[in-house]
Amino acid sequence: MPAFNRRNIVLTTLFMILMHCSVYSQDKIYVVNGSEIGYIDLADYTYKFVCNAVPFGDIAITPAGKIYGYYDALYEIDPVANTYTLIPVDMSNAPTFYGANAMVSDRDGNLYVAGTATLFKIDMKNATMSFVGNMSTFPAGDLCFSEGKLYMAAMNNVLIELTLGPGGNSIVSERVAGTMLLDGDVYGIGANENGICYAITTRKELALIDTEDATAYIIAKPPKGNIMDVNGLALLREGVNDKDIEICGNGIDDDHNGFTDDNDMACRLKRGLCTSESQEIFRETFGAGSGFGTALPNLSAAGYTFSTTAPLSEGRYTIVSDPRLAQGNATWKSMADHTGNPNGRMMVINAAYKPGEFYRKKITDLCGGHQYAISVSASSVISTGMNCGQDVVSIPARIRFHIEDENGNILGQVAERYIPADDNPAGTWKEYGMIFTLPDNVSTIQIVLLDDAPGGCGNDLAIDDIVFSTCQPTPVVSLNGDYNGPFTGCINSEAVFQVDTAMLRLRQPSFQWQKRTAANAPWVNIPGANDISYTIARLQLADAGEYRILITEDPNITCPKTLASMVMLFTVQDVAAFQLTPPFTACVGEPINLSVTPYNNLQEARWTYPNGDQTSGVTLLVTNTAAMSDAGEYTLKIRTTEGCSATLKTTVTVLPYETIGFTFTTSQACVGQPVQVQSDGSWQPGTWQWTASGNGVISQADTKTPIIIWQTPGDQQLTLQSTGQCILDQHVTKDITIQNVPTPGMLSAPEQVCVGTPLEMTVTGYTGGTIAWNITGNPILTGPPDRQQAIWNTIGTYTINYTVSGTCGSVTLPAPKPVIIKDAPYVSLVHDTTVCRGTPLYLQPVFSGDATLFSWQDGPFVAESKYIAEQEGVYKLVVQDNWGCSTQAEINVQWMNCGCDIFIPTAFSPNGDGLHDIFKPVIHCVTASYEFRIYNRWGQLIYLSRRPGEGWNGILHDGRPAETGAYTWVLEYKSYEYPAPMLQKGFVTLVK
């Protein structure tokens, strides 16, 4: 129900509104339907308009039939006079009251109202309002009484159960029953005189509500007629279900039945089945046989009527072997009884709109103060063939158990959970029941079963196997006053076991505590443990086990009891099992986390830092970035859920990050010599390891200053591996060169060389350092040390040796033989010469006898010493002897212009005799250009030459010898002295 909206309506106008309210009965739900009041007739779920009215936040109907509405104030609605009248209420004792949107009447006609999370009561006799108590939430909807408890529809369709104190003037307890799973919001709930709770939602769903867990059963959606938003509802005689509730343990006779607390049967009964030792007193199976059975005796005048007519009418029951026989159609199931006998019969009930009694049994010779149980097997008979409408279910059945004395006075009662229809065609049998303890002075009772769910579509059920039996109570045992467990004691502490006898009626009892070490082991009496309590002064692990107490009354007493208490599984907890994070080392900047294990049963865990600060929790994040100040002792005080305590300690060490490293005392070392190493940092002992390559032998390896001796030369490595904490680089390797003792290698050099000629000396295969030379004759040395060149300028025989020196020593090696320096051969080309231009010059050197090879103009050496100089220029001659010694000489040949005289013969004879075989001009100068041609007598060109010195041999182009006769010649040329072209012609005679 939304919060109540105050409106500025003139009260005098409100007084004049007339209402037409028809006569009402117990099967009508009166509702505030928007701005009108009407009712829903449960006979056909039809809404009927009563009158227009203001939009009351809620209405209530007292057991006397008075109707009240709340709208800004309280009004009494008079259905006879068709008016509603303002009821002035003194609210001086309710200063925190701010209006109401939820209201209900109690059995005395007083009203309970709520609009905020506070509950108020209006005494209608005195018209005064008083504060009842605070609630955990606001009302969203209505209030109603059911089975003596007050229920409230809260926000989000949550159903709240309130237990009121004596006189209904306080809230003793509050329980969330559950959530009503409906599509709409519940703004209106109400209960009839039998405690049947109804709800109507904003989606126009009419539902039955199981107040045990708020389960909702939609029985109409929507009701017929003009249903709007229902803001409140009330039923006739709704307050009648505001029953006296015995609040057990307060020493008050709350329900005014003459009994207090554990003497009151209300405190000694509960819904459920007997699970302890029992003995059956009687069983009702309704017999066996096909078809119908006979009527039951002893039902009250208000009980259901027996019938064998199908279909079975509402308010009637029958005894039959198959429910479908009683209905005559498929809307009821065809099912067997619960007992399982062939043709076994059962009771089948078609419930009426009004609760009805369907079973009554008188039992005598019972023992007052003893505990008994009654159970019944029940099943809905509604089949899937029954259609109660779209989106609705058939009305579930509900059994109410009454325990009455022999005069019909109710000693105690329990309403069972609803029994809904199900899809099982064979029926779903389920046991329902109650357990109760008789008052001391009662030995005869009547067991009464009623169906108190509303009639209509559904609420039809089958009953079988009604069993009444003893139910041996199982007294509970506490440990140090705790009845809930788990039952654990702390080692070396005291443990007090005590049985609760408050709910037992014991006369002259005797006690014996027993223990066993395993579930199937025999019980052993504990010597001397014969009181209501048993104490172990100092617990040890061996005290763990199962405990119970036997209670026996004097066998001479009428109806004596022998009881065995609940079995307590008792464990002994040793706090030594709790372990704190062991002492550890953290590096600066790293997180520090501490914890205790196990941690799932700790009630308290409090840490103390080294500086005295404290905090709580099973884990402790000291810091995400450790600092040196975080080091120290941490203390944890724990308390387990069983109450055991311990103090645990651990130590945290914080180290700064270090970089490991080391240095050699020298960058180079010799094979077989010790190398000293010096490491850096102050790291933890025993966390390093040295490793040397090349089979290096390490001494003092467990120190920071080891000594290594290498027997293998070359580049070697020394590695330092650290396993310590807070080391930035835990693997460091450095190189060192290990030198060997020098070796001279091998010298390669010629045995002799010419003076002034380089002698190349090559040393290969040497090791260990640098080379120094010692050579006689003072030669000039050039080149790298291992490939020297020496030039001697003086002939002779000289010695050669060299020394290889290094860090690890030196070694000298002489050449196998001295070197011989020979003189070079002699050569001369006389003086420089000038010749006529174009004139070849034959060069003939003068040389010593040992010169054997000659090279002109850097050409190859040959044995020929002569050379023709055809051009002017410098001509170089190198001579070489057999030892390879060489000497060179040069001559400069120059040209000069000497004139140009030409002679041309007049005849020639090409007969091969070597005389005058060639015809050519003789020119005594160098020409710049030249062309010589010869023609036959017909003017045909038979010879052409452009090279001076060439001539005609008398052979024609086709290879034939020319004929004897005269031939014409033409000579054209240019000389350097006379650059103008010159032309000469003439004849030559060919003779043979």
Coordinates of C-alpha atoms in Angstrom, one line a residue, residues 66 424 635 773 992:
K66 CA -17.9 -2.2 13.4
N424 CA 1.1 -36.9 -9.6
T635 CA 51.4 -10.5 18.0
W773 CA 114.0 -7.9 -32.8
K992 CA 111.9 -10.4 -114.3

